[in-house]
Coordinates of C-alpha atoms in Angstrom, one line a residue:
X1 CA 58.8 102.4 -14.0
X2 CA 61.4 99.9 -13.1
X3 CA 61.4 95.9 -13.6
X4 CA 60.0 94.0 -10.8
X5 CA 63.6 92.3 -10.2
X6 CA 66.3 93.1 -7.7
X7 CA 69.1 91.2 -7.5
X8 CA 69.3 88.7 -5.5
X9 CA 67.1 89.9 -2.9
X10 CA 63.5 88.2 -2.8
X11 CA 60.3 89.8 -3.0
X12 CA 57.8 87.8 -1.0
X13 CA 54.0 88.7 -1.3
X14 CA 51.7 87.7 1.8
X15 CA 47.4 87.6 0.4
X16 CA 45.2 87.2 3.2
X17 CA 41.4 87.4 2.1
X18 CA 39.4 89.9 4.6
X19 CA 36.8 88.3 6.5
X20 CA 37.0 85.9 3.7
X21 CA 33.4 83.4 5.0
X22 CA 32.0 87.0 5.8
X23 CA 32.9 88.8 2.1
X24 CA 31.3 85.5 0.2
X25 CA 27.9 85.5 1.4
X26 CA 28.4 89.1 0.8
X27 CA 29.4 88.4 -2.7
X28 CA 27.3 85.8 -3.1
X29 CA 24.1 87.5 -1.5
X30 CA 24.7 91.4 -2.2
X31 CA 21.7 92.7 -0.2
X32 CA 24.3 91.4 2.9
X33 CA 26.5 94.4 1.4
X34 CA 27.0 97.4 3.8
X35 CA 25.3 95.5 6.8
X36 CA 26.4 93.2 10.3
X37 CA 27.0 89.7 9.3
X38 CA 28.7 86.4 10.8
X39 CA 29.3 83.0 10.2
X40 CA 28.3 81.3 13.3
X41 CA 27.9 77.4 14.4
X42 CA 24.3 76.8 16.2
X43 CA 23.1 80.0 18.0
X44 CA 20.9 78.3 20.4
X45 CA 23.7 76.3 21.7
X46 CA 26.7 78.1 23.7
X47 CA 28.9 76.5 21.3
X48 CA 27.6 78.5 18.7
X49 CA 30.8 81.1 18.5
X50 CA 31.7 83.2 15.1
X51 CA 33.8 81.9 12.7
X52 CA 34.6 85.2 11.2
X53 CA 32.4 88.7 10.7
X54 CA 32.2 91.3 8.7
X55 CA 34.1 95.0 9.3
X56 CA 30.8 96.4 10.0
X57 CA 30.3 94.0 12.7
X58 CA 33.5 94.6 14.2
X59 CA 32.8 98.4 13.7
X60 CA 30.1 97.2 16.4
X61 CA 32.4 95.7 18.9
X62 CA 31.8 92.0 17.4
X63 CA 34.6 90.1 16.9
X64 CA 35.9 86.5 15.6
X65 CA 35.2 83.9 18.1
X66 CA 32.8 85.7 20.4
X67 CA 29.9 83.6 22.0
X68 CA 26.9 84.1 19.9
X69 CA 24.3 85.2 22.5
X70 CA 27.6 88.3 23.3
X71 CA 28.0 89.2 19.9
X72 CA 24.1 89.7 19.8
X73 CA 23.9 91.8 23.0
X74 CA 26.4 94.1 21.2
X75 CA 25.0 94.1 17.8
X76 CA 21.2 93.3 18.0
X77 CA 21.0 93.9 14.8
X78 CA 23.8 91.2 13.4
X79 CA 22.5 88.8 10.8
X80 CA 23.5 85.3 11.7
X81 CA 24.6 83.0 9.0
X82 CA 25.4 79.4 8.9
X83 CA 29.0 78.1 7.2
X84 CA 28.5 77.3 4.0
X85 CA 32.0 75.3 3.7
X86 CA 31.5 74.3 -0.6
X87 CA 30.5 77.7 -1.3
X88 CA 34.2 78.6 0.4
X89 CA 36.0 76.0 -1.5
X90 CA 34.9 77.1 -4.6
X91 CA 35.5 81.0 -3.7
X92 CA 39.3 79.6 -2.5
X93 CA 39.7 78.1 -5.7
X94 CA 38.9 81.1 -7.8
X95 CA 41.4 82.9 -5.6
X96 CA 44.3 80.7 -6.1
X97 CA 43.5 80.7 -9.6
X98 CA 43.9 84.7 -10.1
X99 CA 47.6 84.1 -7.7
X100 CA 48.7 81.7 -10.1
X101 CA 48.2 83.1 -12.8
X102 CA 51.2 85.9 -12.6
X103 CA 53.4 83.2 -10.8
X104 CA 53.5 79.1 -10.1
X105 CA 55.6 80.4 -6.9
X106 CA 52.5 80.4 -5.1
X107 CA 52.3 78.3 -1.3
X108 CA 48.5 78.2 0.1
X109 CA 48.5 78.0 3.5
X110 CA 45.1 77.8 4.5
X111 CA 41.8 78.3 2.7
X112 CA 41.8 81.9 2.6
X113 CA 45.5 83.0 2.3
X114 CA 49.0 82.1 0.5
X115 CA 52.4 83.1 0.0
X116 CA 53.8 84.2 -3.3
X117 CA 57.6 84.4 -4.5
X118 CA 57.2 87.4 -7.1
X119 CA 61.2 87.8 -7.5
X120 CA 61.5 86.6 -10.8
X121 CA 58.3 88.2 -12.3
X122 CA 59.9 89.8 -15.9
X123 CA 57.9 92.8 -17.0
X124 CA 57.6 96.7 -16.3
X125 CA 55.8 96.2 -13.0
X126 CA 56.8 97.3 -10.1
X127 CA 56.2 95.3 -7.1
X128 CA 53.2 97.7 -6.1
X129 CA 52.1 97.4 -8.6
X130 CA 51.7 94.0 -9.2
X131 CA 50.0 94.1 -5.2
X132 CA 47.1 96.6 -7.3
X133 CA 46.7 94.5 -9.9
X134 CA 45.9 91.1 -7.8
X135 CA 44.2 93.3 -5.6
X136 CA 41.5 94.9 -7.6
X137 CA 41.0 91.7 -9.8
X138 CA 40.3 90.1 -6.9
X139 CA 37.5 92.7 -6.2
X140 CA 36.2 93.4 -9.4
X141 CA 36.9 89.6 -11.0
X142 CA 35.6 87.8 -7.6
X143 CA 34.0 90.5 -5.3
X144 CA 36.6 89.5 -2.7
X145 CA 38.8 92.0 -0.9
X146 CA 41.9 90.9 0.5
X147 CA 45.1 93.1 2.3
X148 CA 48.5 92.5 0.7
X149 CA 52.1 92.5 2.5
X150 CA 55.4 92.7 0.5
X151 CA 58.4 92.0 2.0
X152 CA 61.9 90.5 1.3
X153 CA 60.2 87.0 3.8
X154 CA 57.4 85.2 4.6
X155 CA 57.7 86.8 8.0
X156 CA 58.1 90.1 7.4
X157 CA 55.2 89.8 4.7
X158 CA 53.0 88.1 6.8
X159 CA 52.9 91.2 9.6
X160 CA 52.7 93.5 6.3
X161 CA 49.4 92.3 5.7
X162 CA 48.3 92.1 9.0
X163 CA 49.2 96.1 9.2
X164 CA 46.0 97.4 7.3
X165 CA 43.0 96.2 6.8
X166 CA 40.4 95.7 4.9
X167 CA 42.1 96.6 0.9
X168 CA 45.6 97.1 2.5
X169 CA 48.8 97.1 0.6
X170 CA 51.8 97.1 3.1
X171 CA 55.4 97.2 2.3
X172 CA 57.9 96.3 5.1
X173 CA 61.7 96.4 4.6
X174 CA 64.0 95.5 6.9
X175 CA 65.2 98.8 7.7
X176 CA 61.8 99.7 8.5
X177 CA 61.1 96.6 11.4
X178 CA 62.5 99.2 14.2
X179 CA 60.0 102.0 13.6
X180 CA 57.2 99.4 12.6
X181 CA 57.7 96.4 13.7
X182 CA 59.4 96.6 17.3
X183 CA 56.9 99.0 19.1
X184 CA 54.1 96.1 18.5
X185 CA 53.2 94.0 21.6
X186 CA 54.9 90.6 21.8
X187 CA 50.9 89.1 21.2
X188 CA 51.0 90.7 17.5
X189 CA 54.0 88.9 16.3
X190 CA 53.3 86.0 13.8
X191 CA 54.1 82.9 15.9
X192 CA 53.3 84.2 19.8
X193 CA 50.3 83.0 21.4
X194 CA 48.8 83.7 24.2
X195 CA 50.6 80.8 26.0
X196 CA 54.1 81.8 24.7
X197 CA 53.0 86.0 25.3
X198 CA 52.7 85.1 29.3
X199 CA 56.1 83.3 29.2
X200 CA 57.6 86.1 27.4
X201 CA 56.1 89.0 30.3
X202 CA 57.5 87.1 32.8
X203 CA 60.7 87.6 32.1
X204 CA 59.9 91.0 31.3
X205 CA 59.0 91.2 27.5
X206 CA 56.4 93.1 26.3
X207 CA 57.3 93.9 22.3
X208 CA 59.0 92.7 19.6
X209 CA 61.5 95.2 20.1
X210 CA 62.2 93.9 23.1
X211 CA 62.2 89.9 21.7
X212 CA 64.7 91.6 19.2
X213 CA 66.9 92.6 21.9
X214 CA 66.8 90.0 24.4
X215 CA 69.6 87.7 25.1
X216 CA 69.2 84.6 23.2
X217 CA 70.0 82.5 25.9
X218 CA 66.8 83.8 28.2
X219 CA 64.8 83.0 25.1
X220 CA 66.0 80.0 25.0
X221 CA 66.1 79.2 28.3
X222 CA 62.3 80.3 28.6
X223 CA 61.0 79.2 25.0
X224 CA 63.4 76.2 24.0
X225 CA 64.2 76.2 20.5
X226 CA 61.1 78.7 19.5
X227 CA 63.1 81.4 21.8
X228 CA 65.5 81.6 19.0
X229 CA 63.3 81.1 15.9
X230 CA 61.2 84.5 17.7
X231 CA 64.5 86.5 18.0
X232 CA 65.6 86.2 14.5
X233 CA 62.4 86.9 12.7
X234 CA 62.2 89.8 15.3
X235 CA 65.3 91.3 13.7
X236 CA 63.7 90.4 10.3
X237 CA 65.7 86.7 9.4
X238 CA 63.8 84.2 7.8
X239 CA 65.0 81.8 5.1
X240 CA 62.2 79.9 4.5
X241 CA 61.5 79.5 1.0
X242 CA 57.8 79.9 -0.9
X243 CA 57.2 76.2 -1.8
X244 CA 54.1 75.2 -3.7
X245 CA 54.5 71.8 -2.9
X246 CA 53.9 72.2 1.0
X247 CA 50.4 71.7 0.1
X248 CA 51.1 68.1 0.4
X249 CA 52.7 68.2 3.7
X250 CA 50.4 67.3 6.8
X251 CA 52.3 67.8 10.2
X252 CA 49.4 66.9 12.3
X253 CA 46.0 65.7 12.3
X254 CA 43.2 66.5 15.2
X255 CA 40.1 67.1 16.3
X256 CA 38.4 69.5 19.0
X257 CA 35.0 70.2 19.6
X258 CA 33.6 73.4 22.2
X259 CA 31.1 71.1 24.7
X260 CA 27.3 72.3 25.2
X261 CA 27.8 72.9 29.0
X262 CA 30.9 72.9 31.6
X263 CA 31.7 69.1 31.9
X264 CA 32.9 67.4 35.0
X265 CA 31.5 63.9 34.9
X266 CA 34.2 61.9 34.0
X267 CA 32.2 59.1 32.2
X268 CA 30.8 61.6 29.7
X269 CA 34.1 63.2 29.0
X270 CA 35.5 59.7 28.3
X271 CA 32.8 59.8 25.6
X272 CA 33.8 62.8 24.2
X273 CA 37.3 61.5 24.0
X274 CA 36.4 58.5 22.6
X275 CA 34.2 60.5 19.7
X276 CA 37.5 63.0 19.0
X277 CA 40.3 59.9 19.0
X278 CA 37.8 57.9 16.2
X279 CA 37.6 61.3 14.3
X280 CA 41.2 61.8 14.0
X281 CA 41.8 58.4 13.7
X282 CA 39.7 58.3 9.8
X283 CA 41.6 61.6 8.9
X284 CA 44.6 59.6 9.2
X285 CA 43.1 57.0 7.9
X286 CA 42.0 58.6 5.1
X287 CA 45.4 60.4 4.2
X288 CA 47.3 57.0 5.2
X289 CA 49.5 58.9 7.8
X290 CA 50.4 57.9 11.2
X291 CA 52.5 59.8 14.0
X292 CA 54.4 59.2 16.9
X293 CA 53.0 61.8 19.3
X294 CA 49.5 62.5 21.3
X295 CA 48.4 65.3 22.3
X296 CA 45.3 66.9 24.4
X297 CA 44.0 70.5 24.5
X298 CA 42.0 71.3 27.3
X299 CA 40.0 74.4 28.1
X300 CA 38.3 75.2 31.6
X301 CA 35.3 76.9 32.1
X302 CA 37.3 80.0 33.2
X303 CA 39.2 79.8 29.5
X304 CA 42.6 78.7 31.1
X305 CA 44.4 76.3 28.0
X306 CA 46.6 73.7 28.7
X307 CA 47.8 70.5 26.3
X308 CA 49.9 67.8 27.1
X309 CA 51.4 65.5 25.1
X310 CA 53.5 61.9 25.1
X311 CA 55.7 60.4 22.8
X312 CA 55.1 56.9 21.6
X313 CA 57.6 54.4 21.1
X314 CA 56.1 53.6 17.2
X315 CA 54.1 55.0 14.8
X316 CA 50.1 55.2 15.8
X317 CA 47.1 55.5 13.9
X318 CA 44.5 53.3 15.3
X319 CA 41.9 54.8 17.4
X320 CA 42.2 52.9 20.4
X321 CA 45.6 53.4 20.4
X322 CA 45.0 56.9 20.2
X323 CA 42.5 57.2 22.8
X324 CA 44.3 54.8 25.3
X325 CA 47.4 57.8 24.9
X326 CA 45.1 60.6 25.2
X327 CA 42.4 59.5 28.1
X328 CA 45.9 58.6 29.8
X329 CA 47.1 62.3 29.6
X330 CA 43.9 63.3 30.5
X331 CA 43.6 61.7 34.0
X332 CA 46.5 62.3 34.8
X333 CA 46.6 65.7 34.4
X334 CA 42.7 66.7 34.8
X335 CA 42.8 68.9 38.1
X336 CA 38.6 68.4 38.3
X337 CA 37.8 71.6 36.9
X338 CA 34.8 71.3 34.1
X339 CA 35.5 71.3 31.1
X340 CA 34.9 73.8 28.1
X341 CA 36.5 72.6 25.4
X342 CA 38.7 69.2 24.5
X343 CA 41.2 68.2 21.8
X344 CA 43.2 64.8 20.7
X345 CA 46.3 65.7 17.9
X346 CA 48.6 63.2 16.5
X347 CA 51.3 65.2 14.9
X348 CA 55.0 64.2 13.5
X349 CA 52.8 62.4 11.1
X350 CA 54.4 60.7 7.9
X351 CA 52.9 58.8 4.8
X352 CA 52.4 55.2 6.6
X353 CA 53.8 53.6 3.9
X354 CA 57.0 54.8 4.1
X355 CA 57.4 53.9 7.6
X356 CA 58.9 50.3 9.9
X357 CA 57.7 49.7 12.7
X358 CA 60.3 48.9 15.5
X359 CA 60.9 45.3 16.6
X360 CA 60.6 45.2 20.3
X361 CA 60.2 43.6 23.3
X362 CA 56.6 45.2 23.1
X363 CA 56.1 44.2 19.5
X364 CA 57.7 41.3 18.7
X365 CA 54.9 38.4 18.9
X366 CA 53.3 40.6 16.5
X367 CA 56.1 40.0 14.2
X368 CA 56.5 36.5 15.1
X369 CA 52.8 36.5 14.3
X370 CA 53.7 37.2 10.4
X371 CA 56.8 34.8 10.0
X372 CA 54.6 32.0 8.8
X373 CA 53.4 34.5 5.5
X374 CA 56.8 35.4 5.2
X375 CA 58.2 32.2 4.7
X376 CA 55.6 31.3 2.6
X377 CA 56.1 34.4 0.6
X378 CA 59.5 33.3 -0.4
X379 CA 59.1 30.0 -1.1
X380 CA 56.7 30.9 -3.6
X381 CA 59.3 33.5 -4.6
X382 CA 62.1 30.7 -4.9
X383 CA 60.1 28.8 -7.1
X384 CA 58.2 31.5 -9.2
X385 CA 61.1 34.7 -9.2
X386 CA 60.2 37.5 -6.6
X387 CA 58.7 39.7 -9.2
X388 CA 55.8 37.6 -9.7
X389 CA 55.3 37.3 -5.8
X390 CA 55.1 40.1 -3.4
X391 CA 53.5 40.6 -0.2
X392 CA 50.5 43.6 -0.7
X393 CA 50.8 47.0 0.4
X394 CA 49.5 49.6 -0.1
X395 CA 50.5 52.2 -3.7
X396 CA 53.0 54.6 -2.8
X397 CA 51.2 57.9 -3.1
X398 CA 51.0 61.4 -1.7
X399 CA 48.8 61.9 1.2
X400 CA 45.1 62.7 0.1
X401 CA 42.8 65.7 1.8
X402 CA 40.1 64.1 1.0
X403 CA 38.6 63.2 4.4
X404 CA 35.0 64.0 4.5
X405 CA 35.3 65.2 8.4
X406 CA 38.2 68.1 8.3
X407 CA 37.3 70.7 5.9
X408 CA 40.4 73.0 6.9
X409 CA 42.4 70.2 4.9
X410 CA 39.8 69.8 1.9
X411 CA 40.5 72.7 -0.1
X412 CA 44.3 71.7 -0.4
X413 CA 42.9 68.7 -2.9
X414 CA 41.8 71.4 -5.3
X415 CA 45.6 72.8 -5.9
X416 CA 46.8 69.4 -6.0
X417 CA 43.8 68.0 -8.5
X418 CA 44.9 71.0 -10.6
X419 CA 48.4 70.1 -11.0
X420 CA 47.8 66.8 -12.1
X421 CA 45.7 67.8 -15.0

């Protein structure tokens, strides 16, 4: 057996738990073993859609985010379960737990997946190896089964994973991505929605292969600065380094919810707005982050997505603020159609304390507002020495995932709690 090392050349593993919700009740409950389960929202409501299923659902034609009352009429036989989001936490913990354990070079990157830099593992192990071992402690240890890509990136190990599944380990080198990688459909590459997939056919792109190949300014030109981000990782580039510490990092915070019925009355879509800007507004609250930028997601009742977004001259974090940017978005761009499904984002968000607000023509009595305390303030300080007199603010800390209303956030708190132990 060799060592696990080569050179300077990384060795990036990519974990991604298989129908992670679906294999814990099946851990947890093992009469559920062998049989057609889902995690679902409320059945009798047509928002009820699958979170995730298990293979022998999908065996059945069932698949992740499929209306209830479809996946039924497919599999009559499907047992139904409600999320039980704790139960998750406390599986994801356990995971991250067996990962860290060969390696602190571990990034989580949701709840049921993370990246790990393996490079500088010493031992006899190969690389393969290692993959087994993680893999079949996480079965026998946990009852969880997960598929494993190894690759010299994140990119590249991220497809691996995706490659075979359920118990899959994958290797993909870079001399491998023309056989592999580039006869795949544009829609299977990591980072191509559907959105980007239909600007990609029109200007006749239909793999990777082809992404690989195109001219870099038509990507551009059609994609902005993602064009050129897709063509690199198509010819296997990416830099990006595992970093353990991006579970602090929060780029945006929102909220969406799937409505019971196809909405047109404007008045009651104002109140749904007004319920999803004062949801996103406590998750920022609660992590004491703001952002510059508001965006909407809006789904018709034929499933065509759009978003739009605007730019605001400061910071935001307020609700009505919040709302006031998205309902604006939202009328003006609304073509009457009703409505499926709604979402308000703020993203570009950054730890409030850490930002100034602009003085401007728009802001500025607010200021003036506040020069009264401030001259206060150091008069005191003249007198007494400005260490014993400062204005309050709030401790300089790390954003918190501790909001009670966004469990895709929560689970980060358990890494972080961890390493402050």
């Amino acid at each position: 057996m060799t060592s696990i090392k080569r050179g300077n050349s990384r060795i990036i593993f990519h974990i991604d738990m298989n129908s992670f919700y679906a294999s814990v009740e099946q851990s947890y409950d093992p009469s559920l073993k062998g049989k057609a389960i889902a995690i679902a929202g409320n059945p009798k409501e047509r928002r009820g859609i699958l979170v995730t299923c298990s293979y022998e659902a999908r065996a059945k034609g069932v698949y992740t985010t499929m209306s209830v009352w479809e996946a039924k009429r497919k599999c009559p036989e499907l047992i139904l379960l409600p999320p039980n989001f704790e139960r998750y936490r406390i599986a994801s913990r356990a995971m991250f737990e067996v990962l860290k354990s060969y390696t602190i070079q571990v990034e989580p990157v949701s709840i049921d997946e993370g990246y790990m830099d393996v490079t500088n593992i010493d031992g006899p192990m190969t690389a393969l190896q290692i993959a087994d071992d993680i893999q079949t402690r996480l079965l026998t240890e946990l009852d969880l089964p997960c598929s494993i890509g190894i690759a010299p990136n994140k990119f590249l190990a991220k497809t691996a994973s995706n490659l075979k599944k359920p118990m899959g380990i994958t290797v993909l080198r870079k001399r491998d991505i023309d056989k592999i990688l580039w006869p795949l459909p544009v829609l299977d590459m990591h980072g191509v929605g559907e959105s980007t997939a239909k600007k990609l056919y029109s200007i006749g792109l239909q793999t990777i292969g082809d992404i690989a190949k195109a001219e870099e300014g038509l990507l551009k030109e059609t994609l902005g600065k993602n064009g050129s981000r897709l063509k690199k990782r198509a010819n296997g580039f990416d830099d990006r380094a595992v970093d353990p510490d991006s579970v602090y990092d929060t780029k945006s915070v929102g909220s969406s919810t799937t409505l019971p019925t196809d909405e047109s009355d404007l008045h009651e879509l104002k109140k749904v707005f007004k319920s999803l800007t004062s949801k996103v507004a406590n998750r920022l609250e609660s992590k004491r982050l703001a952002g510059p930028t508001v965006s909407i997601q809006i789904r018709d009742s034929d499933w065509n997505n759009s978003s739009r977004s605007q730019s605001t001259r400061n910071l935001i974090y307020e609700k009505e603020k919040i709302f006031e940017v998205a309902w604006t978005l939202f009328t003006k761009n609304w073509d009457g159609q009703p409505i499926r499904l709604l979402g308000v984002t703020v993203s570009n968000v950054v730890d409030r304390v850490d930002f100034t607000e602009q003085l401007s023509i728009y802001n500025f009595e607010e200021h003036a507002k506040e020069e009264p305390i401030l001259n206060l303030v150091e008069s005191l300080q003249k007198r007494f020495g400005k260490e014993m007199v400062t204005r309050g603010q709030t401790q300089v800390r790390k954003p918190t995932y501790e909001s009670k209303t966004s469990f895709s956030k929560d689970f980060l708190d358990d890494h972080k709690d961890r390493e402050n132990k």
